[in-house]
Each structure stands twice: as C-alpha cells, then as structure tokens.
C-alpha cells in the first residue's frame, strides 16, 4: 500500500514537473533564434514573402529568425523536414498551396499536411502571371496559346517540381490546351527566373512576388495575370479571361505552420506575432509593390489556416483527378 501511494505520488510529481516545464517554455518563448523552413530555393517567391514576414515577426518577438531554404520535389522535401522537427516552436514552415495539392499528386507522401502540423495562420494570396523570355515570339496571350498548340513539346516550361504553384499552373494550362510542353524542374522559381532572364528557358507561370519587378523592367514578357481583375502593380497585363483563357483563376495562398505537438501557447504567440507583422506598413507596402497583400488579421489564425487547408485539399483532389493526372 505504501509503495502504491509513493508510486502514485512520484507519477503525480513528475506530471507536475513536466507541466511546469512546458508552461515555462511557453512563458520564456522565444528564448533562442527561430528557423523558418522555406521549401524552395532562395530568391524565389515563397522565399521573398517569408523574409519580409520573418523580419517583421523577429522585431515583434525580439528574437532572430533564420530562413532556411530546403528546395526540391515541389516543396515536399522541406515540408517533410519541418514535419519531423522538434515541436518546440523553434522550427517552423512557411509553405503555399502545395500543402493542399501534394496529397493528390504524390503516391506516398512522408507526412500528412493536415495531421503532422499545427497551423499558425494564413499569410497572403498571391496572383500568378504567365510569362516568357523577352524574345519569345508570341506577343499576346492569344498568340501564345496558338504557339503552344502548334509547338507543344518544343517549348520549354520551367517549374519548381510537382505540386509547386508553377507546376500546377502549367498543368492547368496544358490541360486547357490539351497539349504538352517540355517541363524543366528547378528547386524553386528563383533559379528558374535566372534562366528565363538568360533566355535558356522559354516560359513559366509564376507568382507576382517573383515576376513583377522583371515585368515592369521589360526584362521578361507577360501575357496574363490569373486574377478576375487586372492588378494595380501590373495594370498593363491583361487577365487570362481577357486573353481568351476562361476559368483560369489561380491564387497561391501561403500559410505558416509548426510541427504538430507544439505547445498551444507558443502557437498562439506566433499567430499574434504573424498578425502584428502583417499589419506593419513595411510588409503591406512591400507586398503591394509585388502585386499581393497580407491577409486580414482574422485569417492569420490557426483556425483559418486549418479550414483553408482542409477545403483546398478536397478541391485539389478533384481538380487533379479531373485533369487525369496520375500521382507519382
Ligand atoms: N513558390 C515556389 C518558389 O518559391 C515556386 C512555385 O511554387 O512554383 O520557388
């Protein structure tokens, strides 16, 4: 009997110690630099968004935030690394729509986007642009569509791997035209843009956060934006619908995640910090210059991101099936 009581007491004390260690960790958080994994190359659209947000969050949290680029396989390598990181709030993931498309596009994904992560909040929705090297022959979207139909696989199309926004856009374009181009995968569209500027690749479809500056400078050709209306940053670029491509709307939503099991108090702190960061003038202005905008504060929350991920996962499963794409 004595033994049972002392065992129970020991268990209770251990539980109490664990509880207070947990609470203390949340209270002191962040006590060391935080890493945000970007599952694409440096210099690309997700990297650009992340660095702007990380800088503002770091000021709010009073702690350094390091951005780590883990590119490859359409963002799944970086996401897998984040899924297995310690759930202590010091390793996070900033990923986009690819979190919702990967389950439909990969036969065996080493993580479950909906159960292996604790959502922190939505960040932004970025329009896409259909662009090409400066001296690519077609002048308008109409010309481009005809050119793709005629030349198919002779055209090189850059993307950031299966499940990346650039790949999804190309997949939808090829499906709409019922033709194929030669896809050239990169670890992110940052390096793909370098090759587009150098003329080594013909075209790509990428987020305005990676194309606006080059379009404005006339360094690449822009055929369309994938929004229902033209956007302020690129007033001369027609919408896909204006150029004859109906129902071709695509917005690339981004979210911030922690590994599942992260203390809810830490998740809450990060979500509040994300909201503060998105409300800063610097982030709002930089996003606007790049053709996008921060989400409103009530979207930069765990619930809003969880819901977006769930509904988009369902939607993309249907889109991928309808496009007749076999998961790889
Ligand atoms: N977001 C990717 C990047 O940052 C590109 C993509 O999704 O296509 O490189």
Tab-separated table of C-alpha atoms and ligand atoms in Angstrom:
chain	number	residue	atom	x	y	z
A	1	UNK	CA	0.000	0.000	0.000
A	2	UNK	CA	2.830	2.370	0.980
A	3	UNK	CA	4.560	1.549	-2.255
A	4	UNK	CA	1.430	2.231	-4.294
A	5	UNK	CA	0.958	5.620	-2.692
A	6	UNK	CA	4.592	6.612	-3.192
A	7	UNK	CA	4.446	5.421	-6.808
A	8	UNK	CA	1.315	7.476	-7.377
A	9	UNK	CA	2.955	10.444	-5.728
A	10	UNK	CA	6.037	10.104	-7.902
A	11	UNK	CA	3.913	9.935	-11.032
A	12	UNK	CA	1.916	12.978	-9.926
A	13	UNK	CA	5.085	14.935	-9.162
A	14	UNK	CA	6.653	14.003	-12.483
A	15	UNK	CA	3.500	15.108	-14.297
A	16	UNK	CA	3.573	18.383	-12.389
A	17	UNK	CA	7.218	18.938	-13.258
A	18	UNK	CA	6.536	18.228	-16.924
A	19	UNK	CA	3.601	20.594	-16.852
A	20	UNK	CA	5.555	23.438	-15.336
A	21	UNK	CA	8.491	22.840	-17.713
A	22	UNK	CA	6.002	23.147	-20.568
A	23	UNK	CA	4.495	26.296	-19.136
A	24	UNK	CA	7.911	27.806	-18.510
A	25	UNK	CA	8.981	27.052	-22.081
A	26	UNK	CA	5.939	28.905	-23.392
A	27	UNK	CA	6.472	31.781	-20.992
A	28	UNK	CA	10.118	32.311	-21.996
A	29	UNK	CA	9.412	31.774	-25.652
A	30	UNK	CA	11.273	32.620	-27.803
A	31	UNK	CA	14.494	32.152	-25.866
A	32	UNK	CA	16.644	31.341	-28.925
A	33	UNK	CA	16.605	32.024	-32.686
A	34	UNK	CA	13.711	30.540	-34.669
A	35	UNK	CA	14.187	28.845	-38.038
A	36	UNK	CA	11.558	29.084	-40.755
A	37	UNK	CA	11.961	26.439	-43.438
A	38	UNK	CA	11.077	27.619	-46.945
A	39	UNK	CA	10.640	24.525	-49.106
A	40	UNK	CA	12.016	26.268	-52.229
A	41	UNK	CA	15.232	27.999	-53.322
A	42	UNK	CA	16.398	31.364	-52.053
A	43	UNK	CA	15.398	34.349	-54.163
A	44	UNK	CA	12.057	32.850	-55.245
A	45	UNK	CA	8.511	33.960	-54.433
A	46	UNK	CA	7.985	31.959	-51.234
A	47	UNK	CA	11.417	32.992	-50.006
A	48	UNK	CA	10.629	36.661	-50.696
A	49	UNK	CA	7.322	36.525	-48.805
A	50	UNK	CA	8.924	34.629	-45.919
A	51	UNK	CA	11.872	37.004	-45.495
A	52	UNK	CA	9.575	40.035	-45.361
A	53	UNK	CA	7.314	38.416	-42.762
A	54	UNK	CA	10.236	36.926	-40.793
A	55	UNK	CA	11.891	40.332	-40.451
A	56	UNK	CA	8.707	41.897	-39.036
A	57	UNK	CA	7.982	38.910	-36.752
A	58	UNK	CA	11.542	38.966	-35.489
A	59	UNK	CA	11.134	42.606	-34.458
A	60	UNK	CA	7.901	41.751	-32.682
A	61	UNK	CA	9.275	38.661	-30.919
A	62	UNK	CA	12.627	40.243	-30.047
A	63	UNK	CA	14.406	37.216	-31.408
A	64	UNK	CA	16.316	36.409	-34.574
A	65	UNK	CA	14.511	34.411	-37.283
A	66	UNK	CA	16.645	32.439	-39.703
A	67	UNK	CA	15.199	31.443	-43.086
A	68	UNK	CA	16.384	28.038	-44.254
A	69	UNK	CA	15.803	27.084	-47.896
A	70	UNK	CA	15.175	23.362	-48.373
A	71	UNK	CA	14.108	23.122	-52.017
A	72	UNK	CA	13.226	20.133	-54.174
A	73	UNK	CA	10.335	17.859	-55.139
A	74	UNK	CA	7.760	20.632	-55.342
A	75	UNK	CA	8.239	21.684	-51.728
A	76	UNK	CA	7.758	18.215	-50.252
A	77	UNK	CA	11.368	17.829	-49.065
A	78	UNK	CA	11.269	20.973	-46.950
A	79	UNK	CA	7.801	20.165	-45.622
A	80	UNK	CA	8.971	16.660	-44.648
A	81	UNK	CA	11.921	18.129	-42.776
A	82	UNK	CA	9.645	20.540	-40.884
A	83	UNK	CA	7.163	17.751	-40.067
A	84	UNK	CA	9.828	15.792	-38.200
A	85	UNK	CA	11.487	18.761	-36.463
A	86	UNK	CA	11.208	19.145	-32.679
A	87	UNK	CA	7.799	20.553	-31.747
A	88	UNK	CA	9.318	23.300	-29.614
A	89	UNK	CA	8.403	26.371	-31.651
A	90	UNK	CA	11.950	26.842	-32.933
A	91	UNK	CA	11.423	25.243	-36.350
A	92	UNK	CA	8.511	26.434	-38.474
A	93	UNK	CA	7.441	26.008	-42.089
A	94	UNK	CA	6.169	28.631	-44.491
A	95	UNK	CA	4.601	26.837	-47.427
A	96	UNK	CA	1.932	27.579	-50.008
A	97	UNK	CA	-0.941	25.887	-51.836
A	98	UNK	CA	1.418	22.908	-52.315
A	99	UNK	CA	0.398	21.732	-48.826
A	100	UNK	CA	-3.046	21.001	-50.251
A	101	UNK	CA	-2.055	19.622	-53.660
A	102	UNK	CA	0.724	17.226	-52.637
A	103	UNK	CA	-1.620	14.528	-51.213
A	104	UNK	CA	-3.283	14.250	-54.641
A	105	UNK	CA	-0.052	14.408	-56.641
A	106	UNK	CA	2.196	12.045	-54.670
A	107	UNK	CA	1.516	8.369	-54.062
A	108	UNK	CA	3.419	8.229	-50.814
A	109	UNK	CA	3.981	11.500	-49.079
A	110	UNK	CA	6.213	11.136	-45.986
A	111	UNK	CA	3.928	13.464	-43.977
A	112	UNK	CA	0.271	14.331	-43.682
A	113	UNK	CA	-0.203	18.089	-44.152
A	114	UNK	CA	-3.372	18.053	-42.045
A	115	UNK	CA	-2.248	15.947	-39.100
A	116	UNK	CA	1.527	16.458	-38.857
A	117	UNK	CA	1.384	20.240	-38.440
A	118	UNK	CA	-0.077	22.799	-36.067
A	119	UNK	CA	-1.363	25.633	-38.293
A	120	UNK	CA	-0.373	29.147	-37.162
A	121	UNK	CA	-2.093	31.309	-39.751
A	122	UNK	CA	-2.591	32.308	-43.367
A	123	UNK	CA	-0.134	34.873	-44.722
A	124	UNK	CA	-1.085	36.044	-48.215
A	125	UNK	CA	-2.726	35.025	-51.514
A	126	UNK	CA	-0.521	35.770	-54.482
A	127	UNK	CA	-1.696	36.074	-58.117
A	128	UNK	CA	0.157	34.213	-60.857
A	129	UNK	CA	1.483	35.577	-64.135
A	130	UNK	CA	2.083	33.729	-67.392
A	131	UNK	CA	5.490	34.944	-68.583
A	132	UNK	CA	8.178	34.177	-71.162
A	133	UNK	CA	11.714	35.151	-72.112
A	134	UNK	CA	11.866	38.619	-73.572
A	135	UNK	CA	12.391	37.493	-77.171
A	136	UNK	CA	9.789	34.716	-77.207
A	137	UNK	CA	7.815	35.205	-80.463
A	138	UNK	CA	4.154	35.354	-79.298
A	139	UNK	CA	3.030	38.895	-78.484
A	140	UNK	CA	-0.361	38.334	-76.860
A	141	UNK	CA	-1.962	35.564	-74.818
A	142	UNK	CA	-3.968	34.578	-77.871
A	143	UNK	CA	-0.729	34.238	-79.896
A	144	UNK	CA	0.842	32.319	-77.045
A	145	UNK	CA	-1.987	29.791	-76.852
A	146	UNK	CA	-1.781	29.208	-80.619
A	147	UNK	CA	2.016	28.917	-80.384
A	148	UNK	CA	1.759	26.310	-77.603
A	149	UNK	CA	-0.813	24.314	-79.582
A	150	UNK	CA	1.477	24.327	-82.628
A	151	UNK	CA	4.830	23.765	-80.964
A	152	UNK	CA	3.948	21.695	-77.876
A	153	UNK	CA	6.995	19.842	-76.632
A	154	UNK	CA	9.403	22.135	-78.459
A	155	UNK	CA	8.564	24.732	-75.828
A	156	UNK	CA	10.433	24.568	-72.523
A	157	UNK	CA	8.392	25.361	-69.430
A	158	UNK	CA	10.121	25.963	-66.087
A	159	UNK	CA	8.585	24.832	-62.821
A	160	UNK	CA	9.574	24.150	-59.227
A	161	UNK	CA	8.611	20.461	-59.240
A	162	UNK	CA	5.366	18.538	-58.858
A	163	UNK	CA	2.957	20.364	-56.560
A	164	UNK	CA	4.694	23.737	-56.897
A	165	UNK	CA	2.499	26.644	-57.953
A	166	UNK	CA	4.389	26.964	-61.239
A	167	UNK	CA	3.787	23.294	-61.992
A	168	UNK	CA	0.067	23.474	-61.109
A	169	UNK	CA	-0.373	26.469	-63.384
A	170	UNK	CA	1.420	24.692	-66.239
A	171	UNK	CA	-0.627	21.554	-65.621
A	172	UNK	CA	-3.870	23.548	-65.885
A	173	UNK	CA	-2.620	25.373	-68.981
A	174	UNK	CA	-1.604	22.160	-70.763
A	175	UNK	CA	-4.880	20.558	-69.724
A	176	UNK	CA	-6.861	23.529	-71.095
A	177	UNK	CA	-4.972	23.342	-74.408
A	178	UNK	CA	-4.857	19.554	-74.443
A	179	UNK	CA	-1.177	19.576	-75.282
A	180	UNK	CA	2.186	19.074	-73.588
A	181	UNK	CA	5.256	21.247	-73.217
A	182	UNK	CA	8.675	20.106	-72.042
A	183	UNK	CA	8.734	20.714	-68.297
A	184	UNK	CA	12.066	21.636	-66.731
A	185	UNK	CA	12.036	21.300	-62.929
A	186	UNK	CA	14.050	23.528	-60.594
A	187	UNK	CA	14.318	23.627	-56.801
A	188	UNK	CA	12.385	26.862	-56.880
A	189	UNK	CA	11.425	29.520	-59.378
A	190	UNK	CA	14.192	31.844	-58.126
A	191	UNK	CA	16.785	29.967	-60.215
A	192	UNK	CA	14.170	29.382	-62.944
A	193	UNK	CA	13.800	33.166	-63.256
A	194	UNK	CA	17.577	33.473	-63.727
A	195	UNK	CA	17.348	31.084	-66.684
A	196	UNK	CA	14.287	32.851	-68.089
A	197	UNK	CA	16.158	36.157	-67.946
A	198	UNK	CA	19.130	34.490	-69.624
A	199	UNK	CA	16.899	33.067	-72.355
A	200	UNK	CA	17.780	29.433	-71.541
A	201	UNK	CA	14.112	28.612	-70.931
A	202	UNK	CA	11.037	29.720	-72.926
A	203	UNK	CA	8.316	30.313	-70.396
A	204	UNK	CA	6.830	29.786	-66.967
A	205	UNK	CA	3.833	30.682	-64.870
A	206	UNK	CA	4.858	32.158	-61.570
A	207	UNK	CA	3.743	34.326	-58.698
A	208	UNK	CA	3.833	38.107	-58.970
A	209	UNK	CA	6.171	38.104	-55.966
A	210	UNK	CA	8.806	36.721	-58.365
A	211	UNK	CA	7.837	38.355	-61.663
A	212	UNK	CA	6.565	41.906	-61.052
A	213	UNK	CA	9.946	43.655	-60.981
A	214	UNK	CA	11.159	41.884	-64.137
A	215	UNK	CA	7.876	42.564	-65.979
A	216	UNK	CA	7.963	46.245	-65.008
A	217	UNK	CA	11.579	46.484	-66.206
A	218	UNK	CA	10.662	44.849	-69.532
A	219	UNK	CA	13.112	42.026	-68.888
A	220	UNK	CA	10.506	39.327	-69.498
A	221	UNK	CA	7.235	39.183	-71.432
A	222	UNK	CA	3.965	38.951	-69.510
A	223	UNK	CA	0.857	37.536	-71.169
A	224	UNK	CA	-1.677	37.353	-68.353
A	225	UNK	CA	-2.461	37.551	-64.663
A	226	UNK	CA	-4.580	34.783	-63.153
A	227	UNK	CA	-6.925	37.099	-61.232
A	228	UNK	CA	-10.515	38.030	-62.177
A	229	UNK	CA	-9.449	41.714	-62.445
A	230	UNK	CA	-6.171	43.304	-63.526
A	231	UNK	CA	-3.867	44.108	-60.620
A	232	UNK	CA	-2.531	47.530	-59.572
A	233	UNK	CA	1.135	46.551	-59.721
A	234	UNK	CA	0.775	45.401	-63.361
A	235	UNK	CA	-2.035	47.477	-64.890
A	236	UNK	CA	-0.975	46.712	-68.492
A	237	UNK	CA	-1.094	42.949	-68.115
A	238	UNK	CA	-4.486	41.525	-69.148
A	239	UNK	CA	-6.351	38.911	-67.178
A	240	UNK	CA	-6.345	35.383	-68.552
A	241	UNK	CA	-10.044	35.747	-69.359
A	242	UNK	CA	-9.394	38.931	-71.373
A	243	UNK	CA	-6.844	36.992	-73.393
A	244	UNK	CA	-9.265	34.158	-74.169
A	245	UNK	CA	-8.405	31.753	-71.369
A	246	UNK	CA	-11.659	31.319	-69.441
A	247	UNK	CA	-11.893	29.974	-65.883
A	248	UNK	CA	-8.172	30.257	-65.412
A	249	UNK	CA	-8.043	31.792	-61.979
A	250	UNK	CA	-5.367	30.818	-59.520
A	251	UNK	CA	-4.346	32.447	-56.231
A	252	UNK	CA	-1.428	30.985	-54.343
A	253	UNK	CA	-2.232	31.041	-50.642
A	254	UNK	CA	0.557	30.747	-48.106
A	255	UNK	CA	0.465	29.553	-44.505
A	256	UNK	CA	2.784	29.357	-41.519
A	257	UNK	CA	2.963	26.049	-39.624
A	258	UNK	CA	4.690	24.467	-36.622
A	259	UNK	CA	5.175	20.715	-36.186
A	260	UNK	CA	2.166	19.039	-34.525
A	261	UNK	CA	2.512	18.844	-30.742
A	262	UNK	CA	3.820	22.402	-30.378
A	263	UNK	CA	2.556	23.982	-27.145
A	264	UNK	CA	-0.722	25.794	-27.997
A	265	UNK	CA	0.520	28.837	-26.038
A	266	UNK	CA	3.511	29.057	-28.392
A	267	UNK	CA	1.276	28.636	-31.450
A	268	UNK	CA	-0.907	31.431	-30.130
A	269	UNK	CA	2.116	33.674	-29.556
A	270	UNK	CA	3.323	33.016	-33.107
A	271	UNK	CA	-0.107	33.690	-34.559
A	272	UNK	CA	-0.310	37.025	-32.703
A	273	UNK	CA	3.155	37.887	-33.969
A	274	UNK	CA	2.177	36.961	-37.535
A	275	UNK	CA	-0.830	39.284	-37.262
A	276	UNK	CA	1.393	42.098	-35.999
A	277	UNK	CA	3.897	41.517	-38.801
A	278	UNK	CA	1.203	41.543	-41.492
A	279	UNK	CA	-0.188	44.811	-40.129
A	280	UNK	CA	3.119	46.669	-40.466
A	281	UNK	CA	3.450	49.327	-43.138
A	282	UNK	CA	6.678	47.764	-44.454
A	283	UNK	CA	5.081	44.386	-45.114
A	284	UNK	CA	1.904	45.882	-46.584
A	285	UNK	CA	3.884	48.182	-48.910
A	286	UNK	CA	6.389	45.537	-49.986
A	287	UNK	CA	3.565	43.091	-50.688
A	288	UNK	CA	1.657	45.736	-52.679
A	289	UNK	CA	4.766	46.516	-54.742
A	290	UNK	CA	4.918	42.821	-55.600
A	291	UNK	CA	1.264	42.532	-56.599
A	292	UNK	CA	-0.105	40.993	-53.422
A	293	UNK	CA	-1.468	41.896	-49.984
A	294	UNK	CA	-1.333	40.488	-46.452
A	295	UNK	CA	-4.429	38.546	-45.347
A	296	UNK	CA	-6.643	40.341	-42.782
A	297	UNK	CA	-5.821	39.618	-39.121
A	298	UNK	CA	-8.740	37.212	-38.683
A	299	UNK	CA	-7.233	34.980	-41.385
A	300	UNK	CA	-3.777	34.878	-39.804
A	301	UNK	CA	-5.104	32.377	-37.262
A	302	UNK	CA	-4.757	28.613	-36.711
A	303	UNK	CA	-8.457	28.015	-37.405
A	304	UNK	CA	-8.499	29.938	-40.671
A	305	UNK	CA	-5.428	28.092	-41.949
A	306	UNK	CA	-6.752	24.687	-40.846
A	307	UNK	CA	-10.004	25.335	-42.675
A	308	UNK	CA	-8.273	26.589	-45.821
A	309	UNK	CA	-6.006	23.548	-45.877
A	310	UNK	CA	-8.946	21.156	-45.450
A	311	UNK	CA	-11.151	22.717	-48.135
A	312	UNK	CA	-8.286	23.170	-50.595
A	313	UNK	CA	-7.102	19.582	-50.126
A	314	UNK	CA	-10.569	18.400	-51.099
A	315	UNK	CA	-10.782	20.776	-54.036
A	316	UNK	CA	-7.378	19.886	-55.468
A	317	UNK	CA	-8.054	16.166	-55.182
A	318	UNK	CA	-10.972	16.782	-57.554
A	319	UNK	CA	-9.016	19.082	-59.891
A	320	UNK	CA	-6.102	16.646	-60.161
A	321	UNK	CA	-8.462	13.726	-60.802
A	322	UNK	CA	-10.389	15.741	-63.410
A	323	UNK	CA	-7.121	16.619	-65.175
A	324	UNK	CA	-6.397	12.878	-65.368
A	325	UNK	CA	-3.057	13.286	-63.598
A	326	UNK	CA	-1.668	10.098	-62.082
A	327	UNK	CA	0.034	10.652	-58.716
A	328	UNK	CA	3.760	9.999	-58.923
B	1	LIG	N1	6.877	29.007	-54.616
B	1	LIG	C1	7.975	28.411	-55.340
B	1	LIG	C2	9.255	29.119	-55.059
B	1	LIG	O1	9.313	29.879	-54.127
B	1	LIG	C3	7.719	28.327	-56.750
B	1	LIG	C4	6.476	27.589	-57.053
B	1	LIG	O2	5.683	27.258	-56.195
B	1	LIG	O3	6.308	27.324	-58.210
B	1	LIG	O4	10.233	28.910	-55.754
